[in-house]
Amino acid sequence: MKTPFNQYSQYLKNKYGARIQKITVHGGFSCPNRDGTVGVGGCTYCNNKTFAAPDYIADYTILEQVNHGIKVSKLRYKADQYIVYFQAYSNTYAPLAKLKVLFSEALSHPQVVGLSIGTRPDCIDFEKIKYLLELAQHHDITVEYGLESMSNETLNKINRGHTFESFESAVNLTSFGKIKICTHLIIGFPWETKAQILQTAQVINKLPIDFLKIHQLHIVKDTVMGREYEQNPFKMQSMDEYMDVLIDFLELLDPKIVIQRMYGESPKEYLLSQPWGVSMSEFLKILIDKMHSKGAYQGRLFNP
């Protein structure tokens, strides 16, 4: 039975005719809302230890990290080609000269077909885009912008240090040529309404976005939001509530947008909330079954 959303793994298989696997590296970057440039402390929900390569990995060269990632990945996925994912912190938050060294080193591996570069909309400029456009002539290049919410009120509450308007400007700056654009959203901030979340789908549809990552809000230790939750627990969405909003969101979404992720996982020792007890693959199976039972699919209610 056909998957009721535009799935990234199938997109890559259609494009390359084989399995392409992402491997994560650590470029040793920081963020402007950590070092005082626009703020301190980072995003209130964020603990990079719960999802990114460990900090000590940054002591190894990028090529050493790539070789290690390929060795581990081959045992599990048996892929022959890879996309290197610069994930932790803001991976364009450095002088262009440094980016050229790190990105070129990753692309020097013969099995690497491209890069996925996670960053913030306030960490990009014309010269960096110009360089990425050059890389995109021969490689698969994606810039992944963390948005999290289109609400400036929310962005302020979670200490993002940028606005929706700066995100929109960065997306438009990046949209020329062959660079692919991915956007990251979080569903479940307790002060946001379902109407706000669904409006985000309509806004995303109007922007030149190729890929989308969505995950549920979960509260983790060693974060500002984690400490707030421990002191005064607030209501968190159940898995059914998250799925219901997610399905409605997908039905409004342009069917051409490729979905890279819809579920976030964190190590159990860090989790303060969301003990749903399912893996990503189990979550996707439940979601797909639910969408089929409802006759729901991505783009069903899309209005160009």
C-alpha positions as a printed NumPy array, in Angstrom:
array([[ 0.   ,  0.   ,  0.   ],
       [ 1.287,  3.447, -0.913],
       [ 2.732,  5.575,  1.91 ],
       [ 0.278,  8.453,  2.514],
       [ 3.006, 11.096,  2.618],
       [ 5.996, 12.049,  0.481],
       [ 8.718, 10.081,  2.24 ],
       [12.389, 11.09 ,  2.11 ],
       [13.773,  7.552,  1.842],
       [11.668,  6.945, -1.25 ],
       [12.7  , 10.315, -2.689],
       [16.38 ,  9.345, -2.372],
       [15.771,  5.898, -3.817],
       [13.964,  7.402, -6.796],
       [16.763,  9.913, -7.324],
       [19.748,  7.591, -6.923],
       [18.305,  4.16 , -7.613],
       [19.819,  2.85 , -4.391],
       [19.791,  3.402, -0.646],
       [21.495,  6.626,  0.462],
       [22.304,  6.93 ,  4.155],
       [23.005, 10.025,  6.249],
       [26.007, 10.039,  8.56 ],
       [26.393, 12.715, 11.224],
       [29.564, 14.67 , 11.859],
       [30.443, 17.383, 14.367],
       [32.035, 20.511, 12.926],
       [32.825, 22.185, 16.241],
       [30.408, 25.08 , 15.728],
       [28.425, 27.135, 18.238],
       [25.289, 29.321, 17.958],
       [24.778, 33.099, 18.159],
       [22.156, 32.617, 20.883],
       [24.746, 30.833, 23.002],
       [27.811, 33.046, 22.739],
       [26.129, 36.378, 23.404],
       [25.879, 37.586, 19.803],
       [22.07 , 37.573, 19.958],
       [21.595, 35.823, 23.297],
       [22.96 , 33.359, 25.811],
       [21.917, 29.915, 26.947],
       [20.712, 28.622, 23.584],
       [17.166, 27.546, 22.758],
       [15.247, 26.756, 25.941],
       [14.335, 23.217, 24.788],
       [17.713, 22.251, 23.297],
       [20.307, 19.852, 24.629],
       [22.53 , 18.782, 21.736],
       [23.663, 15.716, 23.69 ],
       [20.228, 14.175, 23.165],
       [20.416, 14.033, 19.364],
       [23.818, 14.953, 17.914],
       [27.213, 13.314, 17.728],
       [29.045, 13.713, 21.062],
       [31.181, 16.831, 21.453],
       [34.425, 14.863, 21.706],
       [33.922, 13.708, 18.115],
       [34.849, 17.255, 17.057],
       [38.441, 16.412, 18.08 ],
       [38.649, 14.128, 15.032],
       [38.99 , 15.422, 11.5  ],
       [35.861, 15.512,  9.368],
       [37.27 , 12.782,  7.142],
       [37.972, 10.577, 10.173],
       [34.389, 11.119, 11.311],
       [33.071, 10.28 ,  7.84 ],
       [35.12 ,  7.075,  7.672],
       [33.872,  6.03 , 11.111],
       [30.267,  6.845, 10.194],
       [30.449,  4.83 ,  6.995],
       [31.958,  1.839,  8.828],
       [29.155,  1.845, 11.421],
       [26.42 ,  2.558,  8.877],
       [27.467, -0.221,  6.513],
       [26.976, -2.824,  9.216],
       [23.383, -1.729,  9.761],
       [22.132, -0.307,  6.471],
       [24.437, -1.727,  3.777],
       [24.401,  1.561,  1.871],
       [27.142,  2.441, -0.607],
       [26.576,  6.195, -0.884],
       [26.201,  8.765,  1.851],
       [25.099, 12.283,  2.69 ],
       [27.173, 13.909,  5.426],
       [24.976, 15.666,  7.976],
       [26.475, 18.631,  9.825],
       [23.927, 18.608, 12.643],
       [25.013, 19.983, 16.013],
       [24.62 , 23.707, 16.653],
       [24.716, 26.157, 13.679],
       [26.878, 24.826, 10.887],
       [27.334, 28.01 ,  8.892],
       [28.209, 30.064, 11.971],
       [31.858, 30.588, 11.06 ],
       [33.956, 32.467,  8.508],
       [33.566, 31.238,  4.947],
       [37.182, 30.041,  4.884],
       [36.468, 27.581,  7.703],
       [33.311, 26.314,  5.999],
       [35.236, 25.673,  2.791],
       [37.787, 23.525,  4.624],
       [35.192, 21.436,  6.497],
       [32.693, 20.98 ,  3.669],
       [35.368, 20.222,  1.066],
       [36.906, 17.613,  3.361],
       [33.547, 15.868,  3.794],
       [32.916, 15.864,  0.052],
       [36.396, 14.494, -0.695],
       [35.302, 10.992,  0.303],
       [34.431,  9.041, -2.872],
       [31.248,  7.562, -1.363],
       [29.841, 10.92 , -0.245],
       [27.301, 12.367, -2.679],
       [26.324, 15.46 , -0.731],
       [25.905, 17.476,  2.441],
       [23.005, 18.343,  4.703],
       [23.888, 21.472,  6.658],
       [21.847, 22.303,  9.758],
       [21.891, 25.991, 10.625],
       [19.928, 29.093, 11.633],
       [18.474, 31.748,  9.324],
       [20.677, 34.426, 10.891],
       [23.873, 32.494, 10.107],
       [23.807, 32.768,  6.332],
       [24.78 , 35.463,  3.847],
       [25.25 , 35.969,  0.122],
       [28.91 , 34.866,  0.045],
       [28.144, 31.613,  1.857],
       [25.193, 30.916, -0.436],
       [27.395, 31.649, -3.456],
       [29.884, 29.023, -2.248],
       [27.144, 26.451, -1.593],
       [25.771, 27.083, -5.07 ],
       [29.186, 26.176, -6.467],
       [29.165, 22.925, -4.485],
       [25.61 , 22.18 , -5.643],
       [26.747, 22.072, -9.266],
       [28.336, 18.682, -8.578],
       [26.931, 17.547, -5.209],
       [23.625, 17.129, -3.418],
       [23.509, 20.146, -1.078],
       [20.724, 20.805,  1.434],
       [20.579, 23.699,  3.877],
       [18.376, 22.868,  6.859],
       [16.969, 25.93 ,  8.612],
       [15.589, 25.567, 12.102],
       [12.337, 27.512, 12.288],
       [10.509, 25.568, 15.042],
       [ 7.496, 27.928, 14.934],
       [ 6.207, 30.69 , 12.684],
       [ 5.049, 32.59 , 15.784],
       [ 7.427, 35.367, 16.796],
       [ 5.951, 35.131, 20.293],
       [ 7.034, 31.495, 20.473],
       [10.461, 32.242, 18.981],
       [10.974, 34.842, 21.68 ],
       [ 9.778, 32.512, 24.464],
       [12.156, 29.735, 23.415],
       [15.101, 32.134, 23.002],
       [15.651, 31.508, 19.306],
       [17.069, 34.998, 18.827],
       [15.583, 35.437, 15.348],
       [12.176, 36.159, 13.863],
       [ 9.989, 34.427, 11.307],
       [10.804, 37.286,  8.932],
       [14.539, 36.518,  9.134],
       [13.75 , 32.869,  8.384],
       [11.716, 33.904,  5.35 ],
       [14.551, 36.127,  4.098],
       [17.107, 33.319,  4.497],
       [14.89 , 30.852,  2.611],
       [14.416, 33.295, -0.257],
       [18.167, 34.012, -0.386],
       [18.878, 30.27 , -0.575],
       [16.24 , 29.432, -3.161],
       [18.277, 30.149, -6.277],
       [20.061, 27.397, -8.149],
       [20.341, 23.791, -7.049],
       [20.538, 24.145, -3.274],
       [17.734, 22.223, -1.557],
       [16.011, 23.767,  1.46 ],
       [14.819, 21.851,  4.511],
       [12.826, 23.384,  7.354],
       [12.527, 22.089, 10.914],
       [ 9.328, 22.513, 12.962],
       [ 8.265, 21.513, 16.471],
       [ 4.624, 20.712, 17.253],
       [ 3.413, 20.85 , 20.842],
       [ 4.444, 24.114, 22.486],
       [ 1.756, 24.269, 25.193],
       [ 0.774, 27.884, 24.494],
       [ 0.256, 27.348, 20.747],
       [-3.183, 26.493, 19.357],
       [-4.014, 23.908, 16.741],
       [-5.131, 26.732, 14.441],
       [-1.651, 28.294, 14.671],
       [ 0.004, 25.006, 13.822],
       [-2.24 , 24.397, 10.823],
       [-1.676, 27.945,  9.613],
       [ 2.031, 27.112,  9.529],
       [ 1.34 , 24.497,  6.85 ],
       [-0.305, 27.163,  4.689],
       [ 2.681, 29.476,  5.166],
       [ 5.203, 26.723,  4.382],
       [ 3.298, 25.996,  1.161],
       [ 4.009, 29.512, -0.076],
       [ 7.772, 29.277,  0.448],
       [10.354, 27.536, -1.793],
       [10.868, 24.63 ,  0.617],
       [11.83 , 21.149, -0.588],
       [12.024, 19.126,  2.622],
       [10.354, 19.276,  6.014],
       [11.291, 17.852,  9.412],
       [ 8.658, 17.826, 12.137],
       [ 8.826, 16.416, 15.599],
       [ 6.882, 16.544, 18.811],
       [ 7.979, 18.741, 21.69 ],
       [ 9.641, 16.673, 24.353],
       [11.258, 17.98 , 27.5  ],
       [14.814, 16.952, 28.277],
       [17.188, 17.467, 31.177],
       [19.807, 20.204, 31.356],
       [17.654, 22.742, 29.515],
       [15.806, 25.886, 30.591],
       [12.489, 24.326, 29.591],
       [13.413, 21.168, 31.457],
       [13.988, 23.083, 34.673],
       [10.7  , 24.973, 34.183],
       [ 8.889, 21.664, 33.657],
       [10.389, 20.121, 36.779],
       [ 9.392, 23.129, 38.901],
       [ 5.905, 23.546, 37.439],
       [ 4.875, 20.671, 35.126],
       [ 2.667, 21.744, 32.23 ],
       [ 0.388, 19.554, 30.133],
       [ 2.101, 17.73 , 27.299],
       [ 0.375, 16.28 , 24.266],
       [-0.314, 12.556, 24.094],
       [ 0.821, 10.539, 21.099],
       [-2.768, 10.432, 19.799],
       [-3.082, 14.215, 20.144],
       [ 0.198, 14.749, 18.317],
       [-0.787, 12.348, 15.533],
       [-4.176, 14.002, 15.064],
       [-2.599, 17.455, 14.632],
       [ 0.167, 16.018, 12.458],
       [-2.314, 14.319, 10.111],
       [-4.348, 17.515,  9.746],
       [-1.107, 19.388,  9.057],
       [-0.025, 16.899,  6.384],
       [-3.39 , 17.053,  4.646],
       [-2.95 , 20.814,  4.181],
       [ 0.67 , 20.514,  3.06 ],
       [ 1.813, 20.738, -0.565],
       [ 2.268, 17.1  , -1.683],
       [ 5.539, 18.007, -3.437],
       [ 7.254, 18.772, -0.122],
       [ 9.294, 15.757,  0.984],
       [ 8.97 , 14.684,  4.616],
       [12.315, 13.834,  6.187],
       [11.169, 13.258,  9.772],
       [ 7.993, 13.275, 11.886],
       [ 9.117, 11.868, 15.216],
       [11.89 , 12.855, 17.605],
       [13.718, 10.472, 19.895],
       [15.952, 11.209, 22.89 ],
       [17.901,  8.9  , 25.2  ],
       [15.681,  7.744, 28.066],
       [18.128,  9.032, 30.666],
       [17.508, 12.598, 29.429],
       [13.722, 12.499, 28.989],
       [11.497, 14.345, 31.444],
       [ 8.321, 13.888, 29.373],
       [ 6.841, 11.94 , 26.461],
       [ 7.315,  8.346, 27.661],
       [ 5.389,  7.069, 24.648],
       [ 7.495,  3.949, 24.531],
       [ 7.647,  3.574, 20.749],
       [10.55 ,  3.703, 18.338],
       [10.538,  5.84 , 15.23 ],
       [ 9.674,  2.873, 13.008],
       [ 6.827,  1.855, 15.332],
       [ 5.52 ,  5.426, 15.384],
       [ 5.529,  5.604, 11.586],
       [ 3.671,  2.295, 11.305],
       [ 0.961,  3.511, 13.697],
       [ 0.741,  6.847, 11.865],
       [ 0.467,  5.228,  8.431],
       [-2.219,  2.8  ,  9.638],
       [-4.146,  5.697, 11.165],
       [-3.907,  7.76 ,  7.985],
       [-5.076,  4.834,  5.848],
       [-8.019,  4.176,  8.171],
       [-9.088,  7.824,  7.891],
       [-8.487,  8.052,  4.158],
       [-5.97 , 10.806,  4.907],
       [-2.922, 11.647,  2.829],
       [-0.491, 14.51 ,  2.35 ],
       [-1.982, 17.272,  0.225],
       [-5.586, 16.044,  0.333],
       [-6.727, 19.524,  1.383],
       [-3.88 , 21.423, -0.299],
       [-5.059, 24.608, -1.973],
       [-2.435, 25.938, -4.434]])
